[in-house]
PDB file of C-alpha atoms in Angstrom:
ATOM      1  CA  MET A 754     -13.117  42.738  35.716  1.00 44.00           C
ATOM      2  CA  LYS A 755      -9.524  44.423  35.305  1.00 42.00           C
ATOM      3  CA  ALA A 756      -7.226  41.173  35.075  1.00 45.00           C
ATOM      4  CA  ASN A 757      -9.486  40.034  32.885  1.00 47.00           C
ATOM      5  CA  ALA A 758      -9.609  42.083  30.128  1.00 43.00           C
ATOM      6  CA  LEU A 759      -5.521  42.608  30.368  1.00 40.00           C
ATOM      7  CA  LEU A 760      -5.620  38.981  30.080  1.00 42.00           C
ATOM      8  CA  PHE A 761      -7.828  38.903  26.423  1.00 39.00           C
ATOM      9  CA  ILE A 762      -5.738  41.879  25.046  1.00 39.00           C
ATOM     10  CA  LEU A 763      -3.576  39.869  25.546  1.00 40.00           C
ATOM     11  CA  THR A 764      -4.364  36.738  24.092  1.00 46.00           C
ATOM     12  CA  PHE A 765      -5.407  39.155  20.974  1.00 38.00           C
ATOM     13  CA  ILE A 766      -2.496  40.665  20.629  1.00 39.00           C
ATOM     14  CA  THR A 767      -0.518  36.968  20.711  1.00 42.00           C
ATOM     15  CA  THR A 768      -2.825  35.551  18.789  1.00 46.00           C
ATOM     16  CA  LEU A 769      -2.635  38.277  15.897  1.00 44.00           C
ATOM     17  CA  VAL A 770       1.276  38.675  15.943  1.00 45.00           C
ATOM     18  CA  PHE A 771       1.323  34.976  16.066  1.00 48.00           C
ATOM     19  CA  GLY A 772      -0.762  34.046  13.488  1.00 51.00           C
ATOM     20  CA  GLN A 773       0.690  36.247  11.123  1.00 58.00           C
ATOM     21  CA  SER A 774       3.583  34.418  10.960  1.00 73.00           C
ATOM     22  CA  ASN A 775       1.761  30.586  10.436  1.00 86.00           C
ATOM     23  CA  LYS A 776       2.655  29.632   6.773  1.00 87.00           C
ATOM     24  CA  PRO A 777       1.489  25.917   4.999  1.00 88.00           C
ATOM     25  CA  PHE A 778       3.329  22.485   5.716  1.00 87.00           C
ATOM     26  CA  VAL A 779       4.207  21.996   2.946  1.00 85.00           C
ATOM     27  CA  LEU A 780       4.946  17.759   2.625  1.00 89.00           C
ATOM     28  CA  GLY A 781       4.787  17.636  -1.668  1.00 91.00           C
ATOM     29  CA  VAL A 782       3.263  18.513  -4.709  1.00 95.00           C
ATOM     30  CA  VAL A 783      -0.283  17.639  -6.032  1.00 96.00           C
ATOM     31  CA  ASP A 784      -0.058  16.150 -10.682  1.00 97.00           C
ATOM     32  CA  GLU A 785      -2.207  15.484 -12.766  1.00 97.00           C
ATOM     33  CA  LEU A 786      -1.507  13.281 -16.001  1.00 98.00           C
ATOM     34  CA  LYS A 787      -3.943  13.031 -18.539  1.00 98.00           C
ATOM     35  CA  SER A 788      -3.896   8.181 -19.745  1.00 98.00           C
ATOM     36  CA  VAL A 789      -5.027   7.290 -23.211  1.00 98.00           C
ATOM     37  CA  GLU A 790      -4.312   3.813 -22.142  1.00 97.00           C
ATOM     38  CA  LEU A 791      -6.850   4.873 -19.434  1.00 98.00           C
ATOM     39  CA  ALA A 792      -8.800   6.908 -21.145  1.00 97.00           C
ATOM     40  CA  GLU A 793      -8.858   9.702 -18.036  1.00 98.00           C
ATOM     41  CA  ASN A 794      -6.934  11.524 -16.087  1.00 98.00           C
ATOM     42  CA  ARG A 795      -4.713  10.535 -13.260  1.00 98.00           C
ATOM     43  CA  ILE A 796      -3.665  12.255  -9.665  1.00 98.00           C
ATOM     44  CA  LEU A 797      -0.182  11.975  -8.358  1.00 98.00           C
ATOM     45  CA  ASN A 798       0.904  13.129  -5.103  1.00 98.00           C
ATOM     46  CA  ILE A 799       5.231  14.243  -5.383  1.00 98.00           C
ATOM     47  CA  TYR A 800       7.494  13.797  -2.634  1.00 98.00           C
ATOM     48  CA  LEU A 801      10.482  14.829  -3.450  1.00 97.00           C
ATOM     49  CA  PRO A 802      13.578  14.738  -1.252  1.00 95.00           C
ATOM     50  CA  PRO A 803      15.482  18.241   0.297  1.00 93.00           C
ATOM     51  CA  GLY A 804      17.321  19.418  -1.688  1.00 92.00           C
ATOM     52  CA  TYR A 805      16.009  18.970  -5.128  1.00 95.00           C
ATOM     53  CA  ASN A 806      17.752  20.990  -7.060  1.00 94.00           C
ATOM     54  CA  PRO A 807      15.491  20.956 -10.721  1.00 92.00           C
ATOM     55  CA  ALA A 808      18.714  22.941 -10.897  1.00 92.00           C
ATOM     56  CA  ASP A 809      21.806  20.667 -10.445  1.00 92.00           C
ATOM     57  CA  THR A 810      23.135  17.415 -11.573  1.00 93.00           C
ATOM     58  CA  THR A 811      22.058  15.242  -8.915  1.00 95.00           C
ATOM     59  CA  LYS A 812      19.708  12.364  -9.608  1.00 97.00           C
ATOM     60  CA  TYR A 813      17.404  10.357  -7.136  1.00 97.00           C
ATOM     61  CA  PRO A 814      15.864   6.781  -7.262  1.00 98.00           C
ATOM     62  CA  VAL A 815      12.314   7.086  -7.640  1.00 98.00           C
ATOM     63  CA  VAL A 816       9.500   4.730  -5.256  1.00 98.00           C
ATOM     64  CA  TYR A 817       6.576   4.183  -7.038  1.00 98.00           C
ATOM     65  CA  LEU A 818       3.914   3.503  -4.199  1.00 98.00           C
ATOM     66  CA  LEU A 819       0.665   2.396  -5.415  1.00 98.00           C
ATOM     67  CA  ASP A 820      -2.484   3.010  -3.098  1.00 98.00           C
ATOM     68  CA  GLY A 821      -1.220   6.623  -2.792  1.00 98.00           C
ATOM     69  CA  SER A 822      -3.645   9.116  -2.086  1.00 96.00           C
ATOM     70  CA  ALA A 823      -2.876  11.206   0.387  1.00 93.00           C
ATOM     71  CA  ASP A 824      -5.682   9.346   2.484  1.00 94.00           C
ATOM     72  CA  GLU A 825      -4.320   5.976   1.994  1.00 96.00           C
ATOM     73  CA  ASP A 826      -1.076   5.293   2.285  1.00 98.00           C
ATOM     74  CA  PHE A 827       1.297   8.473   1.093  1.00 98.00           C
ATOM     75  CA  ILE A 828       1.738  10.439   3.708  1.00 97.00           C
ATOM     76  CA  HIS A 829       2.514   8.543   6.102  1.00 97.00           C
ATOM     77  CA  ILE A 830       5.654   6.447   3.478  1.00 98.00           C
ATOM     78  CA  VAL A 831       6.775   9.027   2.701  1.00 98.00           C
ATOM     79  CA  GLY A 832       7.310   9.796   6.581  1.00 97.00           C
ATOM     80  CA  LEU A 833       9.546   6.400   6.888  1.00 98.00           C
ATOM     81  CA  TYR A 834      11.924   7.314   3.387  1.00 97.00           C
ATOM     82  CA  GLN A 835      12.416  11.174   4.708  1.00 96.00           C
ATOM     83  CA  PHE A 836      12.840   8.929   8.593  1.00 97.00           C
ATOM     84  CA  ASN A 837      16.057   6.665   6.976  1.00 97.00           C
ATOM     85  CA  THR A 838      17.151   9.161   4.559  1.00 96.00           C
ATOM     86  CA  PHE A 839      18.782  11.442   8.545  1.00 95.00           C
ATOM     87  CA  PRO A 840      21.823  11.242   8.230  1.00 93.00           C
ATOM     88  CA  TRP A 841      22.453   9.762  11.769  1.00 94.00           C
ATOM     89  CA  ILE A 842      20.760   6.651   9.874  1.00 94.00           C
ATOM     90  CA  ASN A 843      21.558   7.018   6.119  1.00 94.00           C
ATOM     91  CA  ARG A 844      19.954   3.544   5.651  1.00 95.00           C
ATOM     92  CA  VAL A 845      18.023   4.961   2.075  1.00 96.00           C
ATOM     93  CA  PRO A 846      19.112   7.266  -0.715  1.00 96.00           C
ATOM     94  CA  LYS A 847      16.524  10.603  -0.326  1.00 97.00           C
ATOM     95  CA  SER A 848      14.096   9.057  -2.759  1.00 98.00           C
ATOM     96  CA  ILE A 849      11.436  11.159  -5.678  1.00 98.00           C
ATOM     97  CA  ILE A 850       7.891   9.303  -3.927  1.00 98.00           C
ATOM     98  CA  VAL A 851       5.296   8.956  -7.016  1.00 98.00           C
ATOM     99  CA  GLY A 852       1.934   8.570  -4.851  1.00 98.00           C
ATOM    100  CA  ILE A 853      -0.588   7.185  -8.024  1.00 98.00           C
ATOM    101  CA  ALA A 854      -4.009   8.157  -6.502  1.00 98.00           C
ATOM    102  CA  ASN A 855      -6.978   5.599  -6.588  1.00 97.00           C
ATOM    103  CA  VAL A 856      -9.780   5.485  -9.578  1.00 97.00           C
ATOM    104  CA  ASP A 857     -10.864   2.473  -8.872  1.00 98.00           C
ATOM    105  CA  ARG A 858      -8.310  -0.269  -7.142  1.00 97.00           C
ATOM    106  CA  ARG A 859     -10.239  -2.813  -8.121  1.00 97.00           C
ATOM    107  CA  ARG A 860     -10.179  -1.795 -11.531  1.00 98.00           C
ATOM    108  CA  ASP A 861      -6.896  -1.050 -11.880  1.00 98.00           C
ATOM    109  CA  PHE A 862      -5.031  -4.020  -9.845  1.00 98.00           C
ATOM    110  CA  THR A 863      -6.653  -7.134 -10.507  1.00 98.00           C
ATOM    111  CA  PHE A 864      -6.296  -9.305 -13.982  1.00 98.00           C
ATOM    112  CA  PRO A 865      -9.531 -11.463 -15.910  1.00 97.00           C
ATOM    113  CA  THR A 866     -11.009 -14.047 -13.254  1.00 96.00           C
ATOM    114  CA  THR A 867     -12.181 -17.718 -14.057  1.00 96.00           C
ATOM    115  CA  ILE A 868     -14.367 -17.548 -11.269  1.00 95.00           C
ATOM    116  CA  GLU A 869     -18.061 -15.921 -12.685  1.00 94.00           C
ATOM    117  CA  LYS A 870     -19.132 -14.795  -9.362  1.00 93.00           C
ATOM    118  CA  ASP A 871     -16.573 -13.113  -8.697  1.00 93.00           C
ATOM    119  CA  ALA A 872     -16.568 -11.593 -12.597  1.00 93.00           C
ATOM    120  CA  ARG A 873     -20.269 -10.891 -12.230  1.00 94.00           C
ATOM    121  CA  LYS A 874     -19.653  -9.449  -8.110  1.00 93.00           C
ATOM    122  CA  PHE A 875     -16.966  -6.909  -9.984  1.00 94.00           C
ATOM    123  CA  THR A 876     -17.983  -6.194 -13.382  1.00 96.00           C
ATOM    124  CA  THR A 877     -15.041  -3.786 -13.699  1.00 96.00           C
ATOM    125  CA  ALA A 878     -11.926  -6.052 -12.154  1.00 97.00           C
ATOM    126  CA  GLY A 879      -9.944  -7.617 -14.884  1.00 97.00           C
ATOM    127  CA  GLN A 880      -8.128  -4.412 -16.299  1.00 98.00           C
ATOM    128  CA  SER A 881      -4.605  -4.525 -15.267  1.00 98.00           C
ATOM    129  CA  ALA A 882      -2.736  -4.765 -18.699  1.00 98.00           C
ATOM    130  CA  ARG A 883      -3.890  -2.155 -19.482  1.00 98.00           C
ATOM    131  CA  PHE A 884      -2.441   0.155 -15.119  1.00 98.00           C
ATOM    132  CA  ILE A 885       0.725  -1.601 -16.268  1.00 98.00           C
ATOM    133  CA  ARG A 886       1.240  -0.639 -19.920  1.00 98.00           C
ATOM    134  CA  PHE A 887       0.411   3.161 -18.178  1.00 98.00           C
ATOM    135  CA  LEU A 888       2.982   2.689 -15.652  1.00 98.00           C
ATOM    136  CA  GLU A 889       5.176   1.364 -18.437  1.00 98.00           C
ATOM    137  CA  LYS A 890       4.271   3.455 -21.086  1.00 98.00           C
ATOM    138  CA  GLU A 891       3.608   6.575 -19.814  1.00 98.00           C
ATOM    139  CA  LEU A 892       3.710   7.249 -15.963  1.00 98.00           C
ATOM    140  CA  GLN A 893       7.418   6.507 -16.382  1.00 98.00           C
ATOM    141  CA  PRO A 894       8.137   8.663 -18.980  1.00 98.00           C
ATOM    142  CA  TYR A 895       7.163  11.257 -17.676  1.00 98.00           C
ATOM    143  CA  ILE A 896       8.025  11.163 -13.931  1.00 98.00           C
ATOM    144  CA  GLN A 897      11.671  10.853 -15.727  1.00 97.00           C
ATOM    145  CA  THR A 898      11.521  13.752 -17.608  1.00 97.00           C
ATOM    146  CA  LYS A 899      10.535  15.788 -15.266  1.00 96.00           C
ATOM    147  CA  TYR A 900      11.921  14.902 -12.540  1.00 97.00           C
ATOM    148  CA  LYS A 901      15.677  14.263 -12.264  1.00 97.00           C
ATOM    149  CA  THR A 902      15.759  10.394 -11.589  1.00 97.00           C
ATOM    150  CA  SER A 903      18.235   7.576 -11.895  1.00 97.00           C
ATOM    151  CA  ALA A 904      17.653   4.084 -13.104  1.00 97.00           C
ATOM    152  CA  ALA A 905      17.175   3.441  -9.956  1.00 97.00           C
ATOM    153  CA  LYS A 906      12.592   2.702  -9.469  1.00 98.00           C
ATOM    154  CA  THR A 907      10.930   0.626  -6.184  1.00 98.00           C
ATOM    155  CA  LEU A 908       7.430  -0.585  -6.578  1.00 98.00           C
ATOM    156  CA  ILE A 909       5.243  -0.390  -3.343  1.00 98.00           C
ATOM    157  CA  GLY A 910       1.908  -2.246  -2.969  1.00 98.00           C
ATOM    158  CA  GLN A 911      -0.458  -4.267  -1.050  1.00 98.00           C
ATOM    159  CA  SER A 912      -3.229  -6.082  -1.000  1.00 97.00           C
ATOM    160  CA  LEU A 913      -4.687  -5.712  -4.634  1.00 98.00           C
ATOM    161  CA  GLY A 914      -1.558  -3.594  -4.870  1.00 98.00           C
ATOM    162  CA  GLY A 915       0.671  -6.366  -3.813  1.00 98.00           C
ATOM    163  CA  LEU A 916      -1.525  -9.021  -6.503  1.00 98.00           C
ATOM    164  CA  LEU A 917      -0.664  -6.047  -8.958  1.00 98.00           C
ATOM    165  CA  ALA A 918       3.397  -5.774  -8.084  1.00 98.00           C
ATOM    166  CA  THR A 919       3.119  -9.934  -8.009  1.00 98.00           C
ATOM    167  CA  GLU A 920       1.744 -10.018 -11.836  1.00 98.00           C
ATOM    168  CA  ILE A 921       4.801  -6.971 -12.687  1.00 98.00           C
ATOM    169  CA  LEU A 922       7.467  -8.488 -10.579  1.00 98.00           C
ATOM    170  CA  LEU A 923       6.897 -11.482 -12.956  1.00 98.00           C
ATOM    171  CA  LYS A 924       5.348 -10.602 -16.067  1.00 98.00           C
ATOM    172  CA  LYS A 925       7.506  -7.563 -16.642  1.00 98.00           C
ATOM    173  CA  PRO A 926       9.989  -7.747 -14.151  1.00 98.00           C
ATOM    174  CA  THR A 927      12.580  -5.277 -15.359  1.00 98.00           C
ATOM    175  CA  LEU A 928       9.836  -2.825 -14.597  1.00 98.00           C
ATOM    176  CA  PHE A 929      11.389  -1.487 -11.774  1.00 98.00           C
ATOM    177  CA  ASN A 930      14.719  -2.537  -9.684  1.00 97.00           C
ATOM    178  CA  ARG A 931      12.940  -3.300  -6.318  1.00 98.00           C
ATOM    179  CA  TYR A 932       9.797  -4.817  -5.371  1.00 98.00           C
ATOM    180  CA  ILE A 933       7.814  -4.452  -1.357  1.00 98.00           C
ATOM    181  CA  ILE A 934       4.954  -6.863  -1.736  1.00 98.00           C
ATOM    182  CA  ILE A 935       3.131  -6.418   1.357  1.00 98.00           C
ATOM    183  CA  SER A 936      -0.086  -9.261   2.042  1.00 98.00           C
ATOM    184  CA  PRO A 937      -0.768  -9.569  -1.993  1.00 98.00           C
ATOM    185  CA  SER A 938      -4.119 -11.107  -2.687  1.00 97.00           C
ATOM    186  CA  LEU A 939      -2.747 -13.813  -4.401  1.00 97.00           C
ATOM    187  CA  TRP A 940      -6.070 -15.368  -4.176  1.00 97.00           C
ATOM    188  CA  TRP A 941      -7.588 -13.831  -7.064  1.00 97.00           C
ATOM    189  CA  ASP A 942      -9.211 -16.169  -9.753  1.00 97.00           C
ATOM    190  CA  ASN A 943      -7.813 -18.739  -7.645  1.00 96.00           C
ATOM    191  CA  GLY A 944      -4.378 -18.450  -7.224  1.00 96.00           C
ATOM    192  CA  SER A 945      -3.708 -18.847 -10.655  1.00 97.00           C
ATOM    193  CA  LEU A 946      -0.997 -15.952 -10.639  1.00 98.00           C
ATOM    194  CA  LEU A 947       1.416 -18.894  -8.696  1.00 97.00           C
ATOM    195  CA  ASN A 948       1.557 -20.669 -11.933  1.00 97.00           C
ATOM    196  CA  GLN A 949       2.729 -18.256 -13.798  1.00 97.00           C
ATOM    197  CA  LYS A 950       6.251 -18.179 -16.116  1.00 96.00           C
ATOM    198  CA  SER A 951       8.495 -15.530 -16.062  1.00 97.00           C
ATOM    199  CA  ASP A 952      11.874 -14.169 -16.563  1.00 97.00           C
ATOM    200  CA  LEU A 953      12.570 -13.564 -13.232  1.00 97.00           C
ATOM    201  CA  LEU A 954      13.384 -17.091 -12.918  1.00 97.00           C
ATOM    202  CA  GLN A 955      15.370 -17.996 -15.655  1.00 97.00           C
ATOM    203  CA  LYS A 956      18.987 -18.287 -15.560  1.00 96.00           C
ATOM    204  CA  THR A 957      19.401 -15.693 -18.259  1.00 97.00           C
ATOM    205  CA  PHE A 958      17.891 -12.563 -16.583  1.00 98.00           C
ATOM    206  CA  ILE A 959      20.609 -10.934 -15.292  1.00 97.00           C
ATOM    207  CA  GLN A 960      19.200  -7.812 -13.430  1.00 97.00           C
ATOM    208  CA  LYS A 961      20.137  -6.886 -10.684  1.00 97.00           C
ATOM    209  CA  THR A 962      16.562  -7.194  -8.729  1.00 98.00           C
ATOM    210  CA  GLY A 963      15.049  -7.340  -5.076  1.00 98.00           C
ATOM    211  CA  VAL A 964      11.782  -8.906  -3.864  1.00 98.00           C
ATOM    212  CA  TYR A 965      10.864  -8.277  -0.132  1.00 98.00           C
ATOM    213  CA  ILE A 966       7.421 -10.121   0.428  1.00 98.00           C
ATOM    214  CA  GLY A 967       6.080  -9.340   3.469  1.00 98.00           C
ATOM    215  CA  VAL A 968       3.066 -10.878   5.251  1.00 98.00           C
ATOM    216  CA  GLY A 969       0.954 -10.376   8.683  1.00 97.00           C
ATOM    217  CA  LYS A 970      -0.992 -13.189  10.189  1.00 96.00           C
ATOM    218  CA  GLU A 971      -3.773 -12.899   8.278  1.00 93.00           C
ATOM    219  CA  GLY A 972      -5.699 -16.449   8.449  1.00 89.00           C
ATOM    220  CA  LEU A 973      -8.690 -17.105   5.460  1.00 90.00           C
ATOM    221  CA  THR A 974      -8.752 -14.825   2.514  1.00 88.00           C
ATOM    222  CA  PRO A 975     -12.137 -13.081   1.053  1.00 87.00           C
ATOM    223  CA  GLY A 976     -13.255 -15.512  -1.843  1.00 80.00           C
ATOM    224  CA  ASP A 977     -15.275 -18.311  -1.904  1.00 84.00           C
ATOM    225  CA  ILE A 978     -12.245 -20.616  -2.816  1.00 88.00           C
ATOM    226  CA  PRO A 979     -10.455 -21.125   0.844  1.00 89.00           C
ATOM    227  CA  HIS A 980      -6.993 -19.591   0.435  1.00 93.00           C
ATOM    228  CA  VAL A 981      -5.383 -18.324   3.676  1.00 94.00           C
ATOM    229  CA  MET A 982      -3.083 -15.106   2.838  1.00 94.00           C
ATOM    230  CA  GLU A 983      -0.342 -16.652   5.075  1.00 96.00           C
ATOM    231  CA  VAL A 984       0.446 -19.618   2.743  1.00 96.00           C
ATOM    232  CA  ASP A 985      -0.439 -17.936  -0.608  1.00 97.00           C
ATOM    233  CA  ALA A 986       2.099 -15.694   0.583  1.00 97.00           C
ATOM    234  CA  ASN A 987       4.724 -18.923   1.300  1.00 97.00           C
ATOM    235  CA  LEU A 988       3.659 -20.167  -1.916  1.00 97.00           C
ATOM    236  CA  LEU A 989       5.008 -17.251  -3.981  1.00 98.00           C
ATOM    237  CA  VAL A 990       7.891 -17.159  -2.253  1.00 98.00           C
ATOM    238  CA  GLU A 991       8.904 -20.961  -2.932  1.00 98.00           C
ATOM    239  CA  LYS A 992       8.619 -19.847  -5.932  1.00 98.00           C
ATOM    240  CA  LEU A 993      10.935 -17.386  -6.633  1.00 98.00           C
ATOM    241  CA  ASN A 994      13.017 -19.199  -4.619  1.00 97.00           C
ATOM    242  CA  ARG A 995      13.600 -21.157  -7.287  1.00 96.00           C
ATOM    243  CA  THR A 996      14.656 -18.946  -9.681  1.00 97.00           C
ATOM    244  CA  GLU A 997      18.259 -19.694 -11.271  1.00 97.00           C
ATOM    245  CA  SER A 998      19.584 -16.268 -11.961  1.00 97.00           C
ATOM    246  CA  LYS A 999      22.104 -14.790  -9.665  1.00 96.00           C
ATOM    247  CA  THR A1000      20.870 -10.957  -9.573  1.00 97.00           C
ATOM    248  CA  VAL A1001      17.453 -12.269  -8.077  1.00 98.00           C
ATOM    249  CA  LEU A1002      17.542 -11.511  -3.962  1.00 97.00           C
ATOM    250  CA  ILE A1003      13.895 -12.812  -1.858  1.00 98.00           C
ATOM    251  CA  HIS A1004      13.574 -11.222   1.071  1.00 98.00           C
ATOM    252  CA  PHE A1005      10.155 -12.883   2.621  1.00 98.00           C
ATOM    253  CA  ASP A1006       8.526 -11.459   5.526  1.00 98.00           C
ATOM    254  CA  TYR A1007       6.112 -12.421   8.522  1.00 98.00           C
ATOM    255  CA  LEU A1008       4.808  -9.766  11.095  1.00 98.00           C
ATOM    256  CA  PRO A1009       2.528 -12.774  13.380  1.00 96.00           C
ATOM    257  CA  GLN A1010       1.194  -9.243  15.637  1.00 97.00           C
ATOM    258  CA  GLU A1011      -0.287  -7.432  12.512  1.00 97.00           C
ATOM    259  CA  ASP A1012      -3.162  -7.896  10.734  1.00 96.00           C
ATOM    260  CA  HIS A1013      -4.008  -7.111   6.639  1.00 96.00           C
ATOM    261  CA  ALA A1014      -5.281  -3.744   8.090  1.00 96.00           C
ATOM    262  CA  THR A1015      -1.935  -2.894  10.364  1.00 97.00           C
ATOM    263  CA  ILE A1016       1.309  -4.773   8.449  1.00 98.00           C
ATOM    264  CA  THR A1017       1.669  -2.248   5.887  1.00 98.00           C
ATOM    265  CA  HIS A1018       3.384   0.481   8.143  1.00 98.00           C
ATOM    266  CA  GLN A1019       5.524  -1.764   9.371  1.00 98.00           C
ATOM    267  CA  ALA A1020       6.337  -4.242   6.512  1.00 98.00           C
ATOM    268  CA  VAL A1021       7.738  -1.160   4.882  1.00 98.00           C
ATOM    269  CA  PHE A1022      10.095   0.124   7.565  1.00 98.00           C
ATOM    270  CA  ASN A1023      10.921  -3.982   7.214  1.00 98.00           C
ATOM    271  CA  ALA A1024      11.374  -3.718   3.648  1.00 98.00           C
ATOM    272  CA  LEU A1025      13.629  -0.443   3.441  1.00 98.00           C
ATOM    273  CA  ARG A1026      16.151  -2.562   5.910  1.00 96.00           C
ATOM    274  CA  LEU A1027      16.390  -5.898   4.278  1.00 97.00           C
ATOM    275  CA  LEU A1028      16.628  -3.799   0.991  1.00 97.00           C
ATOM    276  CA  TYR A1029      19.416  -1.957   1.886  1.00 94.00           C
ATOM    277  CA  PRO A1030      21.799  -3.450   4.073  1.00 85.00           C
ATOM    278  CA  PRO A1031      24.490  -1.631   5.637  1.00 80.00           C
ATOM    279  CA  PRO A1032      27.458  -0.025   3.171  1.00 66.00           C
ATOM    280  CA  GLN A1033      30.413  -2.220   4.146  1.00 55.00           C
ATOM    281  CA  ASN A1034      27.855  -5.557   3.513  1.00 47.00           C
ATOM    282  CA  ARG A1035      26.217  -4.055  -0.372  1.00 44.00           C
TER     283      ARG A1035
END
């Protein structure tokens, strides 16, 4: 009995002492941007790399992450970048990660469709032009003003986010200089984006741009018109490989052991290896 009482007292004291030393583990900061383009406030999850100091002269690349809520892709993507910046790996530069939390991803990530059934089913869809203006005219200037950023900008998008990233790549390719496009939903509007003309394909396009496209073993897409995710991704790669520009580098990655639900983490890891070759090859 005395032994049990002593054990209880020691446990209580240990809990009290060590419990008082607990501190929050902070991964980033939550910011909020009032958007005129979208007529709403948008939540931003922002990771600042170790050593970030607003008082010094160091500037950092910025990674813009679609589906960037805390319960979406923000935490594990931050982990990938942090891991790849360890001194013994040193694959990517320390970077600021901007996770853009979703409000209505089908509204924001899709352009208008000519498929009447989809237009009736997804009544808010088709407003990607507004979201692209938000990225270009509001979010990027806000981040560049508030944080110490370099000119390097990466966009990461998967599924409908991959559709949006592809739309930006083709319509406004200079908005970012690295694109990580994963399992893009190119089936939207019966694959019409694959017919989009682009300055990226012209000899006169001079911005150095790296593009990674990854797709898993994913099969038929959800639309009524038959499309296969892997086939559409290959068609996109074939289109981009026809570029006459000398400054555009395309990487295609097929991950047969991953599906639409599991691909993002491994694909981003692979993308960082391909988009940031070893120093001797840079």
